[in-house]
Coordinates of C-alpha atoms and ligand atoms in Angstrom, one line a residue:
X1 CA 258.6 27.8 -51.1
X2 CA 259.0 31.5 -50.3
X3 CA 260.7 31.1 -47.4
X4 CA 263.6 29.9 -49.2
X5 CA 264.2 33.3 -50.9
X6 CA 264.7 34.8 -47.6
X7 CA 268.6 35.9 -48.2
X8 CA 270.8 36.4 -44.3
X9 CA 270.1 38.9 -43.1
X10 CA 272.6 41.1 -40.5
X11 CA 272.2 43.8 -37.7
X12 CA 271.7 46.9 -40.3
X13 CA 270.3 44.9 -43.1
X14 CA 267.9 46.8 -45.2
X15 CA 264.2 45.6 -46.4
X16 CA 264.8 45.6 -49.5
X17 CA 265.0 44.1 -52.6
X18 CA 264.6 39.6 -51.7
X19 CA 263.9 40.2 -48.6
X20 CA 260.8 42.6 -49.4
X21 CA 259.6 40.0 -52.0
X22 CA 259.7 37.5 -48.7
X23 CA 257.7 39.7 -46.2
X24 CA 255.0 41.0 -49.7
X25 CA 254.7 37.4 -50.1
X26 CA 254.1 35.9 -47.0
X27 CA 252.5 38.6 -45.9
X28 CA 249.8 37.6 -48.4
X29 CA 249.9 34.5 -47.5
X30 CA 248.4 35.1 -44.4
X31 CA 245.8 36.6 -45.4
X32 CA 245.1 34.0 -47.9
X33 CA 245.1 31.7 -44.7
X34 CA 242.9 33.5 -43.3
X35 CA 240.2 34.0 -46.1
X36 CA 240.8 29.6 -46.2
X37 CA 240.4 29.0 -42.4
X38 CA 236.8 31.6 -42.3
X39 CA 235.4 28.9 -45.3
X40 CA 236.9 26.5 -43.8
X41 CA 235.2 26.6 -40.2
X42 CA 231.5 27.1 -42.5
X43 CA 232.2 24.6 -44.9
X44 CA 232.5 21.3 -44.1
X45 CA 234.3 18.6 -45.9
X46 CA 232.2 14.5 -46.9
X47 CA 233.3 12.3 -44.5
X48 CA 235.6 9.9 -45.8
X49 CA 235.4 6.1 -44.7
X50 CA 239.6 5.7 -43.5
X51 CA 240.8 3.4 -40.6
X52 CA 240.7 5.0 -37.4
X53 CA 244.2 5.1 -36.8
X54 CA 244.4 6.9 -40.4
X55 CA 242.5 9.6 -40.0
X56 CA 244.5 10.7 -36.9
X57 CA 247.3 10.7 -38.4
X58 CA 245.6 12.8 -41.4
X59 CA 244.1 15.4 -38.6
X60 CA 247.0 15.5 -37.0
X61 CA 248.7 16.7 -40.2
X62 CA 246.0 18.6 -41.3
X63 CA 245.7 20.4 -38.3
X64 CA 250.1 20.8 -38.0
X65 CA 249.7 21.8 -41.1
X66 CA 247.0 25.0 -40.6
X67 CA 249.1 26.2 -37.4
X68 CA 252.4 26.4 -38.7
X69 CA 250.9 28.0 -41.8
X70 CA 249.3 30.8 -39.8
X71 CA 252.0 30.8 -36.9
X72 CA 255.7 30.9 -39.3
X73 CA 254.2 34.3 -41.4
X74 CA 253.1 35.8 -37.8
X75 CA 256.5 35.1 -36.1
X76 CA 259.0 36.0 -39.2
X77 CA 256.5 39.3 -38.7
X78 CA 257.0 39.8 -35.4
X79 CA 260.5 40.0 -35.8
X80 CA 260.8 42.1 -38.8
X81 CA 259.1 44.3 -36.7
X82 CA 261.4 44.1 -33.9
X83 CA 264.6 45.2 -37.1
X84 CA 261.9 48.2 -38.0
X85 CA 261.4 47.0 -41.4
X86 CA 258.2 48.8 -42.2
X87 CA 256.0 44.9 -43.5
X88 CA 253.4 45.4 -46.5
X89 CA 250.6 43.5 -47.2
X90 CA 251.2 41.9 -50.5
X91 CA 254.2 44.3 -50.3
X92 CA 251.4 47.5 -51.1
X93 CA 249.4 47.7 -48.2
X94 CA 251.4 49.4 -45.3
X95 CA 250.7 47.0 -42.3
X96 CA 251.8 48.1 -37.9
X97 CA 254.0 47.0 -36.5
X98 CA 254.2 43.8 -33.4
X99 CA 256.5 44.0 -31.0
X100 CA 258.6 47.8 -30.0
X101 CA 262.3 47.8 -31.6
X102 CA 264.9 46.0 -30.6
X103 CA 262.3 44.0 -28.4
X104 CA 264.5 40.5 -26.9
X105 CA 261.0 38.2 -28.1
X106 CA 261.5 39.9 -31.1
X107 CA 264.4 39.0 -31.5
X108 CA 264.0 35.5 -30.6
X109 CA 261.2 35.0 -32.9
X110 CA 263.3 35.5 -36.0
X111 CA 265.4 32.4 -34.7
X112 CA 261.9 30.7 -33.7
X113 CA 260.7 31.6 -37.3
X114 CA 263.0 29.6 -39.2
X115 CA 263.0 26.6 -37.2
X116 CA 259.3 26.1 -37.9
X117 CA 259.6 27.2 -41.3
X118 CA 262.0 24.1 -41.9
X119 CA 258.4 21.8 -39.9
X120 CA 256.8 22.9 -42.3
X121 CA 258.7 22.1 -45.1
X122 CA 259.3 18.6 -43.6
X123 CA 255.7 18.5 -43.0
X124 CA 254.6 19.5 -46.6
X125 CA 257.4 16.8 -47.6
X126 CA 254.4 14.1 -45.6
X127 CA 252.2 15.2 -46.7
X128 CA 252.5 15.6 -50.8
X129 CA 254.0 12.3 -50.2
X130 CA 250.6 10.5 -48.2
X131 CA 248.8 11.8 -51.8
X132 CA 250.7 10.1 -53.9
X133 CA 250.9 7.0 -51.3
X134 CA 246.6 7.0 -51.7
X135 CA 246.6 8.2 -55.1
X136 CA 249.2 5.2 -56.3
X137 CA 249.4 2.5 -52.9
X138 CA 245.6 2.5 -51.7
X139 CA 243.8 4.1 -54.9
X140 CA 241.3 5.3 -53.0
X141 CA 240.1 8.3 -54.3
X142 CA 242.4 10.4 -51.0
X143 CA 243.0 13.2 -54.1
X144 CA 240.6 13.1 -56.3
X145 CA 238.7 14.9 -53.3
X146 CA 240.6 18.4 -53.7
X147 CA 240.4 17.6 -57.7
X148 CA 236.1 19.0 -58.7
Ligands
HEM201 C1 254.9 30.6 -45.1 C2 255.6 31.9 -45.0 C3 257.2 32.5 -45.0 C4 258.4 31.4 -45.2 C5 257.6 29.7 -45.1 C6 259.3 32.0 -44.1 C7 260.6 30.9 -44.4 C8 261.2 32.4 -43.8 C9 262.7 31.0 -44.1 C10 263.2 30.1 -44.3 C11 264.1 32.3 -43.5 C12 265.2 32.1 -42.7 C13 266.1 32.2 -43.8 C14 267.6 32.6 -43.5 O1 268.1 31.7 -42.4 O2 268.8 32.0 -44.1 C15 263.4 33.6 -42.9 C16 264.1 34.0 -41.9 C17 263.3 36.2 -42.4 N1 261.7 35.3 -42.3 FE1 260.9 34.3 -43.5 N2 258.8 33.3 -44.3 C18 257.6 33.7 -44.5 C19 256.9 34.2 -44.1 C20 257.5 36.0 -43.6 C21 256.8 36.9 -43.5 C22 254.8 37.2 -43.5 C23 257.9 37.8 -42.5 C24 257.3 39.6 -42.1 C25 256.4 40.4 -42.1 C26 259.2 37.3 -42.6 C27 259.9 37.6 -42.5 C28 261.3 37.2 -41.9 C29 263.0 37.6 -41.1 C30 262.6 38.9 -41.0 C31 263.4 37.3 -41.4 C32 265.1 36.7 -41.1 C33 264.6 36.3 -39.5 C34 266.2 36.0 -39.2 O3 267.1 35.4 -39.4 O4 266.4 36.2 -37.9 N3 258.7 36.1 -43.2 N4 261.9 32.8 -43.2
HEM202 C1 250.9 18.7 -54.7 C2 250.7 18.7 -53.5 C3 249.7 19.1 -53.2 C4 248.4 17.8 -53.4 C5 248.5 16.6 -54.0 C6 247.8 17.8 -51.9 C7 246.7 17.4 -51.9 C8 245.9 17.3 -50.3 C9 244.8 16.7 -50.5 C10 244.1 15.0 -50.6 C11 244.1 16.2 -49.4 C12 243.2 16.0 -48.4 C13 241.7 16.5 -48.9 C14 240.5 15.8 -48.3 O1 239.8 14.8 -48.5 O2 239.8 16.6 -46.9 C15 244.8 17.9 -48.8 C16 244.5 18.8 -47.4 C17 245.1 20.3 -47.3 N1 246.0 20.3 -47.6 FE1 246.9 20.0 -49.3 N2 248.1 18.7 -51.2 C18 249.4 19.6 -51.6 C19 250.0 20.6 -51.3 C20 249.3 21.0 -49.9 C21 250.5 22.1 -49.5 C22 251.5 22.8 -50.6 C23 249.7 22.1 -48.9 C24 250.0 23.6 -47.5 C25 251.5 25.1 -47.5 C26 248.5 21.9 -48.5 C27 247.6 22.0 -46.8 C28 246.6 21.5 -47.2 C29 245.9 21.7 -46.0 C30 246.1 22.5 -44.6 C31 244.7 20.3 -45.7 C32 243.6 19.8 -45.5 C33 242.3 21.1 -45.1 C34 241.2 20.5 -44.8 O3 240.8 19.5 -44.2 O4 241.2 21.8 -44.1 N3 249.0 21.3 -48.9 N4 245.7 18.1 -49.3

């Protein structure tokens, strides 16, 4: 994932190079997620017949993936604003600032951003493992549903 291109930042680091890349790709992902959620809200997938426990775990994991995919870039944006960094959608379109420069909230959200990014990585690993489990152990076609 893009997040791990983020080099260590310090108080007076300037948002250029890899950091500009991180912000550009991260905000583009946020835009993609907005489209995805709008699509998903209006298009229900066909029902699947899984045992209840598995259905609950799946709903929990997918819900958490959606939440983190929104929260992680948003919190990064808040932190970037508190550093007075220009945040541009895809590195091109200037976006507004989400917190005042030097705000303690913005500072704290930087740490939350990094921590939740790790949680997201773990969930993605769990999610891919589950997809492979369905494909090769249960052989129940859960993966094929993703692929038209
Ligand atoms: C899903 C998208 C993103 C992921 C997975 C992600 C992941 C990460 C990770 C893992 C770090 C920690 C790097 C380190 O400690 O060396 C980090 C730091 C940072 N990210 Fe992101 N990021 C994303 C999107 C964004 C966006 C959209 C912005 C701003 C618009 C942003 C701004 C920052 C900033 C300012 C830091 C430094 C935080 C600090 O140390 O206080 N990130 N990001
Ligand atoms: C090898 C990579 C991946 C495979 C094989 C895979 C496979 C799947 C499968 C089979 C589903 C269930 C679709 C259904 O029948 O309802 C699914 C749903 C989902 N996946 Fe993945 N996935 C992969 C990577 C990812 C990644 C990297 C993310 C996020 C960064 C992600 C986020 C989601 C989300 C949010 C859902 C829920 C969709 C919904 O119900 O609206 N997936 N994936």
